[in-house]
Amino acid sequence: MGKLKEKYFKQGIAEYAKRLSKFCKFQIVEVPDEKAPESLSEAEMANVKEKEGERILDKIKDKEYVFALEILGKERTSEEFSKELEQLTTYGHSDITFVIGGSLGLSPQVIKRANTHISFGRFTLPHQLMRLVLVEQVYRAFMIQQGSPYHK
């Protein structure tokens, strides 16, 4: 959800995207977030998440294997994550999508569509920073598969 505005995040992500190009076709699809005031009722929050969820689901194809990033997802080590990606690609899931929600999180529809749920810990991180962390971890996963010293 949302666009990156900060130059330093863009630069970091661009660096990892360049590195990832050796291993996969890497693409970021940005979906506009729903404008919302600071204080929302439960119903208004649900409405915002639903609208954002529809935008996300419009971008996901049926064949894609989807990781929903959410605080309640399963935590993995970098090695476990690497092995999981390796197994997915080995057994026919070459289109893998990671979904990072907006400031209110993911809609129930997106969570339901996801094949798996992943957490990078119980901290709340801005989506811009989470995007950088995710891209680095995907790169790290490939480096682990290569036996590279990068992971050390």
PDB file of N, CA and C in Angstrom, residues 1-14 16 26 28-31 33 35 69 99-104 120 123-137:
ATOM      1  N   MET A   1       0.838  -1.184   0.000  1.00  0.00           N
ATOM      2  CA  MET A   1       0.000   0.000   0.000  1.00  0.00           C
ATOM      3  C   MET A   1       0.879   1.243   0.000  1.00  0.00           C
ATOM      4  N   GLY A   2       0.479   2.196  -0.751  1.00  0.00           N
ATOM      5  CA  GLY A   2       1.124   3.503  -0.721  1.00  0.00           C
ATOM      6  C   GLY A   2       2.394   3.586  -1.536  1.00  0.00           C
ATOM      7  N   LYS A   3       2.820   4.806  -1.734  1.00  0.00           N
ATOM      8  CA  LYS A   3       4.032   5.096  -2.500  1.00  0.00           C
ATOM      9  C   LYS A   3       5.180   5.407  -1.563  1.00  0.00           C
ATOM     10  N   LEU A   4       6.372   5.104  -2.039  1.00  0.00           N
ATOM     11  CA  LEU A   4       7.564   5.493  -1.301  1.00  0.00           C
ATOM     12  C   LEU A   4       7.873   6.947  -1.610  1.00  0.00           C
ATOM     13  N   LYS A   5       8.114   7.709  -0.569  1.00  0.00           N
ATOM     14  CA  LYS A   5       8.455   9.118  -0.750  1.00  0.00           C
ATOM     15  C   LYS A   5       9.907   9.387  -0.386  1.00  0.00           C
ATOM     16  N   GLU A   6      10.411   8.674   0.589  1.00  0.00           N
ATOM     17  CA  GLU A   6      11.740   8.930   1.107  1.00  0.00           C
ATOM     18  C   GLU A   6      12.815   8.400   0.156  1.00  0.00           C
ATOM     19  N   LYS A   7      13.737   9.278  -0.196  1.00  0.00           N
ATOM     20  CA  LYS A   7      14.801   8.945  -1.133  1.00  0.00           C
ATOM     21  C   LYS A   7      15.659   7.779  -0.623  1.00  0.00           C
ATOM     22  N   TYR A   8      15.953   7.770   0.668  1.00  0.00           N
ATOM     23  CA  TYR A   8      16.830   6.731   1.212  1.00  0.00           C
ATOM     24  C   TYR A   8      16.180   5.354   1.153  1.00  0.00           C
ATOM     25  N   PHE A   9      14.868   5.258   1.309  1.00  0.00           N
ATOM     26  CA  PHE A   9      14.201   3.963   1.145  1.00  0.00           C
ATOM     27  C   PHE A   9      14.249   3.535  -0.325  1.00  0.00           C
ATOM     28  N   LYS A  10      13.971   4.479  -1.215  1.00  0.00           N
ATOM     29  CA  LYS A  10      14.008   4.178  -2.645  1.00  0.00           C
ATOM     30  C   LYS A  10      15.393   3.669  -3.063  1.00  0.00           C
ATOM     31  N   GLN A  11      16.437   4.312  -2.548  1.00  0.00           N
ATOM     32  CA  GLN A  11      17.797   3.908  -2.902  1.00  0.00           C
ATOM     33  C   GLN A  11      18.113   2.506  -2.380  1.00  0.00           C
ATOM     34  N   GLY A  12      17.737   2.224  -1.146  1.00  0.00           N
ATOM     35  CA  GLY A  12      17.989   0.904  -0.574  1.00  0.00           C
ATOM     36  C   GLY A  12      17.255  -0.181  -1.326  1.00  0.00           C
ATOM     37  N   ILE A  13      16.005   0.061  -1.626  1.00  0.00           N
ATOM     38  CA  ILE A  13      15.205  -0.926  -2.354  1.00  0.00           C
ATOM     39  C   ILE A  13      15.744  -1.112  -3.768  1.00  0.00           C
ATOM     40  N   ALA A  14      16.146  -0.027  -4.400  1.00  0.00           N
ATOM     41  CA  ALA A  14      16.710  -0.121  -5.752  1.00  0.00           C
ATOM     42  C   ALA A  14      17.983  -0.966  -5.756  1.00  0.00           C
ATOM     43  N   TYR A  16      18.763  -3.463  -3.662  1.00  0.00           N
ATOM     44  CA  TYR A  16      18.411  -4.883  -3.524  1.00  0.00           C
ATOM     45  C   TYR A  16      17.681  -5.395  -4.764  1.00  0.00           C
ATOM     46  N   PHE A  26      11.956  -9.455 -10.427  1.00  0.00           N
ATOM     47  CA  PHE A  26      11.479  -8.765  -9.233  1.00  0.00           C
ATOM     48  C   PHE A  26      10.691  -7.537  -9.645  1.00  0.00           C
ATOM     49  N   ILE A  28       7.853  -4.447  -8.027  1.00  0.00           N
ATOM     50  CA  ILE A  28       7.055  -3.847  -6.958  1.00  0.00           C
ATOM     51  C   ILE A  28       5.812  -3.255  -7.602  1.00  0.00           C
ATOM     52  N   VAL A  29       4.662  -3.617  -7.057  1.00  0.00           N
ATOM     53  CA  VAL A  29       3.391  -3.065  -7.513  1.00  0.00           C
ATOM     54  C   VAL A  29       2.846  -2.221  -6.371  1.00  0.00           C
ATOM     55  N   GLU A  30       2.750  -0.927  -6.610  1.00  0.00           N
ATOM     56  CA  GLU A  30       2.219  -0.039  -5.584  1.00  0.00           C
ATOM     57  C   GLU A  30       0.725   0.159  -5.799  1.00  0.00           C
ATOM     58  N   VAL A  31       0.000   0.088  -4.713  1.00  0.00           N
ATOM     59  CA  VAL A  31      -1.444   0.271  -4.738  1.00  0.00           C
ATOM     60  C   VAL A  31      -1.744   1.504  -3.886  1.00  0.00           C
ATOM     61  N   ASP A  33      -3.090   3.973  -1.250  1.00  0.00           N
ATOM     62  CA  ASP A  33      -3.790   3.782   0.023  1.00  0.00           C
ATOM     63  C   ASP A  33      -5.024   4.671   0.062  1.00  0.00           C
ATOM     64  N   LYS A  35      -7.311   7.379   1.597  1.00  0.00           N
ATOM     65  CA  LYS A  35      -7.168   8.552   2.463  1.00  0.00           C
ATOM     66  C   LYS A  35      -8.167   8.446   3.610  1.00  0.00           C
ATOM     67  N   LEU A  69       1.954 -10.186   4.846  1.00  0.00           N
ATOM     68  CA  LEU A  69       2.773  -9.748   5.971  1.00  0.00           C
ATOM     69  C   LEU A  69       1.841  -9.196   7.027  1.00  0.00           C
ATOM     70  N   VAL A  99       2.447  -9.247   0.255  1.00  0.00           N
ATOM     71  CA  VAL A  99       1.520  -8.126   0.421  1.00  0.00           C
ATOM     72  C   VAL A  99       1.787  -7.433   1.750  1.00  0.00           C
ATOM     73  N   ILE A 100       2.067  -6.143   1.663  1.00  0.00           N
ATOM     74  CA  ILE A 100       2.243  -5.292   2.837  1.00  0.00           C
ATOM     75  C   ILE A 100       1.036  -4.372   2.878  1.00  0.00           C
ATOM     76  N   GLY A 101       0.325  -4.385   3.969  1.00  0.00           N
ATOM     77  CA  GLY A 101      -0.878  -3.571   4.095  1.00  0.00           C
ATOM     78  C   GLY A 101      -0.592  -2.115   4.399  1.00  0.00           C
ATOM     79  N   GLY A 102      -1.661  -1.361   4.503  1.00  0.00           N
ATOM     80  CA  GLY A 102      -1.574   0.045   4.863  1.00  0.00           C
ATOM     81  C   GLY A 102      -1.457   0.207   6.368  1.00  0.00           C
ATOM     82  N   SER A 103      -1.650   1.414   6.826  1.00  0.00           N
ATOM     83  CA  SER A 103      -1.456   1.717   8.251  1.00  0.00           C
ATOM     84  C   SER A 103      -2.456   0.997   9.151  1.00  0.00           C
ATOM     85  N   LEU A 104      -3.580   0.563   8.605  1.00  0.00           N
ATOM     86  CA  LEU A 104      -4.583  -0.145   9.402  1.00  0.00           C
ATOM     87  C   LEU A 104      -4.458  -1.663   9.280  1.00  0.00           C
ATOM     88  N   PHE A 120       7.441 -10.488  10.676  1.00  0.00           N
ATOM     89  CA  PHE A 120       8.833 -10.131  10.901  1.00  0.00           C
ATOM     90  C   PHE A 120       9.019  -9.664  12.342  1.00  0.00           C
ATOM     91  N   PHE A 123       6.922  -6.027  16.320  1.00  0.00           N
ATOM     92  CA  PHE A 123       7.009  -4.582  16.168  1.00  0.00           C
ATOM     93  C   PHE A 123       6.079  -4.116  15.063  1.00  0.00           C
ATOM     94  N   THR A 124       5.575  -2.923  15.184  1.00  0.00           N
ATOM     95  CA  THR A 124       4.861  -2.271  14.098  1.00  0.00           C
ATOM     96  C   THR A 124       5.877  -1.419  13.357  1.00  0.00           C
ATOM     97  N   LEU A 125       5.985  -1.638  12.055  1.00  0.00           N
ATOM     98  CA  LEU A 125       6.928  -0.880  11.240  1.00  0.00           C
ATOM     99  C   LEU A 125       6.175  -0.128  10.153  1.00  0.00           C
ATOM    100  N   PRO A 126       6.644   1.063   9.788  1.00  0.00           N
ATOM    101  CA  PRO A 126       6.021   1.754   8.657  1.00  0.00           C
ATOM    102  C   PRO A 126       6.184   0.906   7.394  1.00  0.00           C
ATOM    103  N   HIS A 127       5.199   0.964   6.501  1.00  0.00           N
ATOM    104  CA  HIS A 127       5.260   0.086   5.327  1.00  0.00           C
ATOM    105  C   HIS A 127       6.487   0.371   4.468  1.00  0.00           C
ATOM    106  N   GLN A 128       6.982   1.617   4.466  1.00  0.00           N
ATOM    107  CA  GLN A 128       8.160   1.940   3.674  1.00  0.00           C
ATOM    108  C   GLN A 128       9.379   1.167   4.198  1.00  0.00           C
ATOM    109  N   LEU A 129       9.534   1.141   5.507  1.00  0.00           N
ATOM    110  CA  LEU A 129      10.646   0.411   6.106  1.00  0.00           C
ATOM    111  C   LEU A 129      10.446  -1.096   5.934  1.00  0.00           C
ATOM    112  N   MET A 130       9.222  -1.549   6.088  1.00  0.00           N
ATOM    113  CA  MET A 130       8.937  -2.976   5.928  1.00  0.00           C
ATOM    114  C   MET A 130       9.264  -3.435   4.512  1.00  0.00           C
ATOM    115  N   ARG A 131       9.007  -2.583   3.551  1.00  0.00           N
ATOM    116  CA  ARG A 131       9.313  -2.938   2.164  1.00  0.00           C
ATOM    117  C   ARG A 131      10.819  -3.166   1.995  1.00  0.00           C
ATOM    118  N   LEU A 132      11.613  -2.288   2.584  1.00  0.00           N
ATOM    119  CA  LEU A 132      13.067  -2.436   2.511  1.00  0.00           C
ATOM    120  C   LEU A 132      13.523  -3.708   3.234  1.00  0.00           C
ATOM    121  N   VAL A 133      12.998  -3.949   4.412  1.00  0.00           N
ATOM    122  CA  VAL A 133      13.353  -5.152   5.174  1.00  0.00           C
ATOM    123  C   VAL A 133      12.973  -6.405   4.384  1.00  0.00           C
ATOM    124  N   LEU A 134      11.793  -6.422   3.813  1.00  0.00           N
ATOM    125  CA  LEU A 134      11.342  -7.582   3.037  1.00  0.00           C
ATOM    126  C   LEU A 134      12.253  -7.844   1.845  1.00  0.00           C
ATOM    127  N   VAL A 135      12.566  -6.806   1.086  1.00  0.00           N
ATOM    128  CA  VAL A 135      13.408  -6.983  -0.100  1.00  0.00           C
ATOM    129  C   VAL A 135      14.783  -7.510   0.306  1.00  0.00           C
ATOM    130  N   GLU A 136      15.315  -6.991   1.411  1.00  0.00           N
ATOM    131  CA  GLU A 136      16.604  -7.489   1.886  1.00  0.00           C
ATOM    132  C   GLU A 136      16.497  -8.959   2.271  1.00  0.00           C
ATOM    133  N   GLN A 137      15.428  -9.363   2.929  1.00  0.00           N
ATOM    134  CA  GLN A 137      15.274 -10.759   3.343  1.00  0.00           C
ATOM    135  C   GLN A 137      15.075 -11.692   2.149  1.00  0.00           C
TER     136      GLN A 137
END
